[in-house]
DNA sequence: GATAACGTTTTC
DNA sequence: GAAAACGTTATC
């Protein structure tokens, strides 16, 4: 546990700091003193930024690498007039230069995001869950999961723990829940897990269904309680500069939100994330009603 | 305890 | 439905 410690939001930027410092030690040529917090995020003090928020062009000139990034930022700003809706990586090479390889936190965030999916359930975990489910139920042919050729079955990870990792399936452990769905009814794709047509009507009993729903709701809510972490890889995540102009920056005191240009793309998506179970209709399946 | 920022509720 | 405000968690 301690090995993967230090996963604070912002550590990522800390290591970049070295690379950046080497290229721009004299960044205080700017009249306004840059304030970098210990994470390396550049942001002026709230009061200062409120008094006279600098034009983006002003903190563009701080450093070559940062300048490149900020330049793209400025361009984008100019185009979108502070609406970060369409963030695209025009500045790939600029970011590449500013960021030599993955930093510690990038990797940490990546690993973290792999272990902790946005939905709280990892794909591998889901796969394992389904696999175990297939063990519990008499399945004629579970190898195919009942999908066509273009669907991709996800191999289960063997690094997962015992059945206790899946309280929903531990029929001997006291919980007593039984997985309510035939594993073949699940369609697993890289985009998410889908529930095959008629799956809901094949559940054995109403009370069991209710119980299973309760169990799932409990597990889901327990997982959903956890705060998601930024991916650390998307362009906004890689940005280290608070624009100080967006509403989140200006309103930091009460808003408690990260700069809109730094908001992780993954976190922008709704928490259900990649493991949303979909009904054939396309509507999301509700674990609890 | 300070700070950053995600999640939820409230407001518009 | 989007933005603001608030509550809360996570890290140092
Ligand atoms: Zn901002
Ligand atoms: Zn991200």
CSV table of C-alpha atoms (C1' of nucleotides) and ligand atoms in Angstrom, one decimal:
chain,number,residue,atom,x,y,z
A,1,UNK,CA,0.0,0.0,0.0
A,2,UNK,CA,2.7,2.4,0.9
A,3,UNK,CA,4.4,1.5,-2.3
A,4,UNK,CA,1.8,3.2,-4.3
A,5,UNK,CA,1.3,6.0,-1.9
A,6,UNK,CA,1.6,9.7,-2.7
A,7,UNK,CA,-1.2,9.7,-5.2
A,8,UNK,CA,-2.4,13.2,-4.4
A,9,UNK,CA,-3.9,15.3,-7.1
A,10,UNK,CA,-1.0,17.4,-8.2
A,11,UNK,CA,1.9,15.1,-7.5
A,12,UNK,CA,1.9,14.6,-11.2
A,13,UNK,CA,3.0,18.1,-11.8
A,14,UNK,CA,5.6,18.0,-9.1
A,15,UNK,CA,8.0,15.9,-11.1
A,16,UNK,CA,7.5,17.9,-14.2
A,17,UNK,CA,8.7,20.7,-12.1
A,18,UNK,CA,12.3,19.6,-12.5
A,19,UNK,CA,12.1,19.5,-16.2
A,20,UNK,CA,10.4,22.8,-16.2
A,21,UNK,CA,12.8,24.5,-13.8
A,22,UNK,CA,15.7,23.6,-15.9
A,23,UNK,CA,14.3,25.5,-18.8
A,24,UNK,CA,13.0,28.5,-17.0
A,25,UNK,CA,14.6,29.4,-13.8
A,26,UNK,CA,14.0,33.0,-14.3
A,27,UNK,CA,10.3,33.0,-14.5
A,28,UNK,CA,9.9,36.1,-12.3
A,29,UNK,CA,10.7,38.3,-15.2
A,30,UNK,CA,7.0,38.7,-15.3
A,31,UNK,CA,5.8,41.6,-13.2
A,32,UNK,CA,3.3,39.5,-11.4
A,33,UNK,CA,4.9,36.9,-9.2
A,34,UNK,CA,3.9,33.4,-10.2
A,35,UNK,CA,2.6,31.4,-7.4
A,36,UNK,CA,3.1,27.8,-7.7
A,37,UNK,CA,1.8,25.5,-5.0
A,38,UNK,CA,3.7,22.5,-3.9
A,39,UNK,CA,2.1,20.5,-6.6
A,40,UNK,CA,3.5,22.7,-9.3
A,41,UNK,CA,0.2,24.1,-10.3
A,42,UNK,CA,0.6,27.7,-11.3
A,43,UNK,CA,-2.1,29.8,-9.8
A,44,UNK,CA,-2.1,33.3,-8.4
A,45,UNK,CA,-3.5,33.8,-5.0
A,46,UNK,CA,-7.2,34.0,-5.0
A,47,UNK,CA,-7.3,37.6,-3.8
A,48,UNK,CA,-4.8,38.7,-6.4
A,49,UNK,CA,-6.5,36.9,-9.2
A,50,UNK,CA,-9.7,38.4,-8.2
A,51,UNK,CA,-8.3,41.9,-8.1
A,52,UNK,CA,-6.7,41.8,-11.5
A,53,UNK,CA,-6.8,38.5,-13.2
A,54,UNK,CA,-3.9,38.4,-15.6
A,55,UNK,CA,-4.5,38.1,-19.3
A,56,UNK,CA,-3.5,34.6,-20.4
A,57,UNK,CA,-0.9,36.1,-22.6
A,58,UNK,CA,0.9,37.3,-19.5
A,59,UNK,CA,1.6,34.0,-18.1
A,60,UNK,CA,2.3,32.5,-21.4
A,61,UNK,CA,5.7,34.0,-21.4
A,62,UNK,CA,7.0,32.3,-18.3
A,63,UNK,CA,8.7,29.4,-19.8
A,64,UNK,CA,9.3,27.9,-23.2
A,65,UNK,CA,7.6,24.6,-22.6
A,66,UNK,CA,4.9,26.0,-20.6
A,67,UNK,CA,4.6,28.8,-23.0
A,68,UNK,CA,3.9,26.3,-25.8
A,69,UNK,CA,1.2,24.7,-23.7
A,70,UNK,CA,-0.2,27.9,-22.6
A,71,UNK,CA,0.0,29.2,-26.1
A,72,UNK,CA,-2.2,26.5,-27.3
A,73,UNK,CA,-4.3,27.3,-24.4
A,74,UNK,CA,-4.5,30.9,-25.3
A,75,UNK,CA,-5.3,30.0,-28.8
A,76,UNK,CA,-8.0,27.8,-27.7
A,77,UNK,CA,-9.2,30.5,-25.3
A,78,UNK,CA,-9.2,33.0,-28.1
A,79,UNK,CA,-11.3,30.7,-30.2
A,80,UNK,CA,-13.7,29.4,-27.6
A,81,UNK,CA,-13.7,32.5,-25.5
A,82,UNK,CA,-13.3,30.7,-22.2
A,83,UNK,CA,-15.6,27.9,-23.1
A,84,UNK,CA,-13.5,24.8,-22.7
A,85,UNK,CA,-16.1,22.5,-24.2
A,86,UNK,CA,-14.1,21.4,-27.2
A,87,UNK,CA,-10.8,20.7,-25.7
A,88,UNK,CA,-8.7,18.9,-28.2
A,89,UNK,CA,-5.1,18.2,-28.2
A,90,UNK,CA,-3.7,20.7,-30.6
A,91,UNK,CA,-0.8,21.0,-28.4
A,92,UNK,CA,0.3,17.5,-28.4
A,93,UNK,CA,3.9,18.1,-29.2
A,94,UNK,CA,4.1,21.0,-26.8
A,95,UNK,CA,2.8,18.9,-24.0
A,96,UNK,CA,5.1,16.2,-25.1
A,97,UNK,CA,8.1,18.5,-24.6
A,98,UNK,CA,6.9,19.8,-21.4
A,99,UNK,CA,6.3,16.3,-20.1
A,100,UNK,CA,9.0,13.8,-20.8
A,101,UNK,CA,7.4,10.5,-20.4
A,102,UNK,CA,4.9,9.6,-17.8
A,103,UNK,CA,5.6,11.1,-14.5
A,104,UNK,CA,5.2,9.2,-11.3
A,105,UNK,CA,1.8,10.4,-10.7
A,106,UNK,CA,0.8,9.9,-14.2
A,107,UNK,CA,1.6,6.3,-13.8
A,108,UNK,CA,0.1,6.2,-10.4
A,109,UNK,CA,-3.0,7.8,-11.7
A,110,UNK,CA,-3.1,5.4,-14.5
A,111,UNK,CA,-2.7,2.4,-12.3
A,112,UNK,CA,-5.1,3.9,-9.9
A,113,UNK,CA,-7.6,4.4,-12.6
A,114,UNK,CA,-7.1,0.9,-13.7
A,115,UNK,CA,-7.7,-0.5,-10.3
A,116,UNK,CA,-10.5,2.0,-9.6
A,117,UNK,CA,-12.7,2.4,-12.5
A,118,UNK,CA,-15.0,5.4,-12.6
A,119,UNK,CA,-17.9,3.3,-11.9
A,120,UNK,CA,-16.2,1.7,-9.0
A,121,UNK,CA,-16.3,-1.6,-10.6
A,122,UNK,CA,-13.3,-2.6,-12.7
A,123,UNK,CA,-13.9,-4.3,-15.9
A,124,UNK,CA,-11.8,-7.2,-14.9
A,125,UNK,CA,-13.7,-7.4,-11.7
A,126,UNK,CA,-16.9,-7.5,-13.7
A,127,UNK,CA,-15.5,-10.1,-15.9
A,128,UNK,CA,-14.5,-12.1,-12.9
A,129,UNK,CA,-17.8,-11.5,-11.4
A,130,UNK,CA,-19.5,-12.9,-14.4
A,131,UNK,CA,-17.1,-15.8,-14.6
A,132,UNK,CA,-17.9,-16.7,-11.1
A,133,UNK,CA,-21.5,-16.3,-11.8
A,134,UNK,CA,-21.2,-18.8,-14.6
A,135,UNK,CA,-19.8,-21.2,-12.1
A,136,UNK,CA,-22.8,-20.8,-9.9
A,137,UNK,CA,-25.3,-21.3,-12.6
A,138,UNK,CA,-25.8,-24.2,-14.9
A,139,UNK,CA,-24.6,-22.7,-18.1
A,140,UNK,CA,-24.7,-24.7,-21.3
A,141,UNK,CA,-21.9,-22.7,-22.9
A,142,UNK,CA,-20.5,-19.8,-21.1
A,143,UNK,CA,-17.4,-19.6,-23.2
A,144,UNK,CA,-19.0,-17.4,-25.7
A,145,UNK,CA,-21.1,-15.2,-23.5
A,146,UNK,CA,-23.6,-15.2,-26.3
A,147,UNK,CA,-22.3,-12.5,-28.4
A,148,UNK,CA,-21.4,-12.1,-32.0
A,149,UNK,CA,-18.0,-11.8,-33.6
A,150,UNK,CA,-17.3,-8.1,-33.1
A,151,UNK,CA,-17.9,-8.2,-29.5
A,152,UNK,CA,-14.9,-8.6,-27.4
A,153,UNK,CA,-14.9,-10.8,-24.3
A,154,UNK,CA,-12.7,-9.5,-21.6
A,155,UNK,CA,-10.4,-11.9,-20.0
A,156,UNK,CA,-10.7,-12.0,-16.3
A,157,UNK,CA,-7.8,-11.0,-14.2
A,158,UNK,CA,-6.5,-13.7,-11.9
A,159,UNK,CA,-5.0,-11.2,-9.5
A,160,UNK,CA,-8.3,-10.6,-8.0
A,161,UNK,CA,-9.1,-11.9,-4.6
A,162,UNK,CA,-11.4,-14.6,-3.4
A,163,UNK,CA,-15.1,-14.8,-3.6
A,164,UNK,CA,-15.2,-12.4,-0.7
A,165,UNK,CA,-14.3,-9.7,-3.2
A,166,UNK,CA,-17.7,-10.2,-4.6
A,167,UNK,CA,-20.2,-10.2,-1.8
A,168,UNK,CA,-23.0,-10.5,-4.3
A,169,UNK,CA,-21.8,-13.9,-5.3
A,170,UNK,CA,-20.8,-15.3,-2.0
A,171,UNK,CA,-23.6,-17.7,-1.5
A,172,UNK,CA,-21.9,-19.4,1.4
A,173,UNK,CA,-20.6,-16.5,3.2
A,174,UNK,CA,-23.7,-15.4,5.0
A,175,UNK,CA,-24.9,-12.8,2.6
A,176,UNK,CA,-26.7,-15.4,0.7
A,177,UNK,CA,-27.2,-13.4,-2.5
A,178,UNK,CA,-27.4,-15.2,-5.7
A,179,UNK,CA,-26.4,-13.6,-8.9
A,180,UNK,CA,-29.8,-12.9,-10.6
A,181,UNK,CA,-28.7,-12.9,-14.2
A,182,UNK,CA,-27.6,-15.6,-16.4
A,183,UNK,CA,-24.0,-14.7,-17.4
A,184,UNK,CA,-24.8,-15.4,-21.0
A,185,UNK,CA,-27.2,-12.5,-20.8
A,186,UNK,CA,-24.4,-10.1,-20.3
A,187,UNK,CA,-22.7,-8.7,-23.4
A,188,UNK,CA,-19.3,-7.4,-22.6
A,189,UNK,CA,-17.8,-4.9,-24.9
A,190,UNK,CA,-14.9,-2.5,-24.5
A,191,UNK,CA,-17.5,0.2,-24.3
A,192,UNK,CA,-19.3,-1.3,-21.5
A,193,UNK,CA,-21.4,-4.2,-20.3
A,194,UNK,CA,-24.8,-4.6,-21.8
A,195,UNK,CA,-27.7,-6.6,-20.7
A,196,UNK,CA,-29.2,-8.9,-23.3
A,197,UNK,CA,-32.8,-8.6,-24.3
A,198,UNK,CA,-35.2,-10.4,-22.0
A,199,UNK,CA,-32.6,-10.7,-19.3
A,200,UNK,CA,-34.8,-9.0,-16.7
A,201,UNK,CA,-37.7,-11.3,-17.3
A,202,UNK,CA,-35.5,-14.4,-16.9
A,203,UNK,CA,-34.8,-13.7,-13.3
A,204,UNK,CA,-36.1,-16.5,-11.3
A,205,UNK,CA,-38.1,-14.9,-8.6
A,206,UNK,CA,-39.4,-11.5,-7.7
A,207,UNK,CA,-38.1,-11.7,-4.1
A,208,UNK,CA,-34.7,-12.9,-5.2
A,209,UNK,CA,-34.6,-10.2,-7.8
A,210,UNK,CA,-35.4,-7.6,-5.1
A,211,UNK,CA,-32.8,-9.1,-2.8
A,212,UNK,CA,-30.2,-9.1,-5.5
A,213,UNK,CA,-31.1,-5.5,-6.3
A,214,UNK,CA,-30.6,-4.6,-2.8
A,215,UNK,CA,-27.3,-6.3,-2.6
A,216,UNK,CA,-26.2,-4.6,-5.8
A,217,UNK,CA,-27.4,-1.3,-4.6
A,218,UNK,CA,-25.4,-1.7,-1.4
A,219,UNK,CA,-22.3,-2.7,-3.3
A,220,UNK,CA,-22.7,0.0,-5.9
A,221,UNK,CA,-23.3,2.7,-3.4
A,222,UNK,CA,-20.4,1.6,-1.3
A,223,UNK,CA,-18.2,1.8,-4.4
A,224,UNK,CA,-19.8,5.0,-5.6
A,225,UNK,CA,-19.1,6.7,-2.4
A,226,UNK,CA,-15.4,6.7,-3.2
A,227,UNK,CA,-14.1,9.8,-4.8
A,228,UNK,CA,-13.0,9.3,-8.3
A,229,UNK,CA,-9.5,10.4,-9.2
A,230,UNK,CA,-8.5,12.2,-12.2
A,231,UNK,CA,-7.0,10.0,-14.9
A,232,UNK,CA,-3.8,12.0,-15.2
A,233,UNK,CA,-3.4,11.3,-18.8
A,234,UNK,CA,-6.0,13.3,-20.7
A,235,UNK,CA,-5.0,16.8,-22.0
A,236,UNK,CA,-6.8,18.7,-19.2
A,237,UNK,CA,-5.1,16.5,-16.6
A,238,UNK,CA,-1.7,17.2,-18.1
A,239,UNK,CA,-2.3,20.9,-17.9
A,240,UNK,CA,-0.5,22.5,-15.0
A,241,UNK,CA,-1.7,26.0,-15.3
A,242,UNK,CA,-4.8,27.3,-13.8
A,243,UNK,CA,-6.3,29.8,-16.2
A,244,UNK,CA,-7.5,32.0,-13.5
A,245,UNK,CA,-10.2,33.2,-15.8
A,246,UNK,CA,-12.7,30.5,-16.0
A,247,UNK,CA,-15.6,30.4,-13.5
A,248,UNK,CA,-14.0,27.7,-11.5
A,249,UNK,CA,-10.8,29.6,-11.1
A,250,UNK,CA,-12.5,32.8,-10.3
A,251,UNK,CA,-14.9,31.2,-8.0
A,252,UNK,CA,-12.4,28.9,-6.3
A,253,UNK,CA,-13.2,30.0,-2.9
A,254,UNK,CA,-16.8,28.9,-2.9
A,255,UNK,CA,-16.8,26.7,-6.0
A,256,UNK,CA,-14.2,24.2,-4.9
A,257,UNK,CA,-13.7,23.2,-8.4
A,258,UNK,CA,-10.6,22.6,-10.5
A,259,UNK,CA,-10.0,25.0,-13.4
A,260,UNK,CA,-12.3,24.1,-16.2
A,261,UNK,CA,-9.4,23.7,-18.5
A,262,UNK,CA,-7.9,21.2,-16.1
A,263,UNK,CA,-10.9,19.2,-15.4
A,264,UNK,CA,-10.3,15.6,-16.2
A,265,UNK,CA,-12.1,14.3,-19.2
A,266,UNK,CA,-12.9,11.1,-17.4
A,267,UNK,CA,-14.4,12.9,-14.5
A,268,UNK,CA,-16.6,14.9,-16.8
A,269,UNK,CA,-18.3,11.8,-17.8
A,270,UNK,CA,-21.0,10.7,-15.5
A,271,UNK,CA,-19.9,8.4,-12.7
A,272,UNK,CA,-21.4,5.3,-14.3
A,273,UNK,CA,-18.4,5.4,-16.6
A,274,UNK,CA,-17.3,2.6,-18.8
A,275,UNK,CA,-19.0,-0.2,-16.9
A,276,UNK,CA,-22.5,0.9,-17.3
A,277,UNK,CA,-24.8,-1.9,-17.8
A,278,UNK,CA,-27.1,-1.1,-20.7
A,279,UNK,CA,-30.4,-2.5,-21.6
A,280,UNK,CA,-31.0,-3.4,-25.2
A,281,UNK,CA,-33.0,-0.3,-25.6
A,282,UNK,CA,-29.9,1.7,-24.9
A,283,UNK,CA,-31.2,2.9,-21.7
A,284,UNK,CA,-29.0,2.3,-18.7
A,285,UNK,CA,-30.0,-0.5,-16.5
A,286,UNK,CA,-30.9,0.5,-13.0
A,287,UNK,CA,-29.5,-1.7,-10.3
A,288,UNK,CA,-32.0,-0.3,-7.8
A,289,UNK,CA,-35.3,1.2,-8.6
B,1,DG,C1',-5.0,22.1,10.0
B,2,DA,C1',-4.4,23.8,5.1
B,3,DT,C1',-5.3,22.9,0.6
B,4,DA,C1',-7.2,20.7,-3.6
B,5,DA,C1',-10.9,19.1,-5.8
B,6,DC,C1',-15.0,15.4,-6.4
B,7,DG,C1',-19.9,14.8,-5.5
B,8,DT,C1',-24.3,16.6,-4.3
B,9,DT,C1',-27.6,20.1,-3.6
B,10,DT,C1',-29.4,24.4,-4.7
B,11,DT,C1',-30.3,28.1,-7.6
B,12,DC,C1',-31.2,30.3,-11.9
C,1,DG,C1',-30.0,21.7,-17.9
C,2,DA,C1',-26.0,24.6,-16.4
C,3,DA,C1',-23.8,27.0,-13.0
C,4,DA,C1',-23.0,28.2,-8.3
C,5,DA,C1',-22.7,26.9,-3.6
C,6,DC,C1',-21.9,23.7,-0.3
C,7,DG,C1',-20.4,19.3,1.9
C,8,DT,C1',-17.0,16.1,1.9
C,9,DT,C1',-12.9,13.4,1.1
C,10,DA,C1',-8.0,12.9,0.1
C,11,DT,C1',-3.4,14.3,0.7
C,12,DC,C1',0.3,16.7,2.7
D,1,LIG,ZN1,-9.5,28.1,-14.9
D,2,LIG,ZN1,-7.9,13.1,-17.0
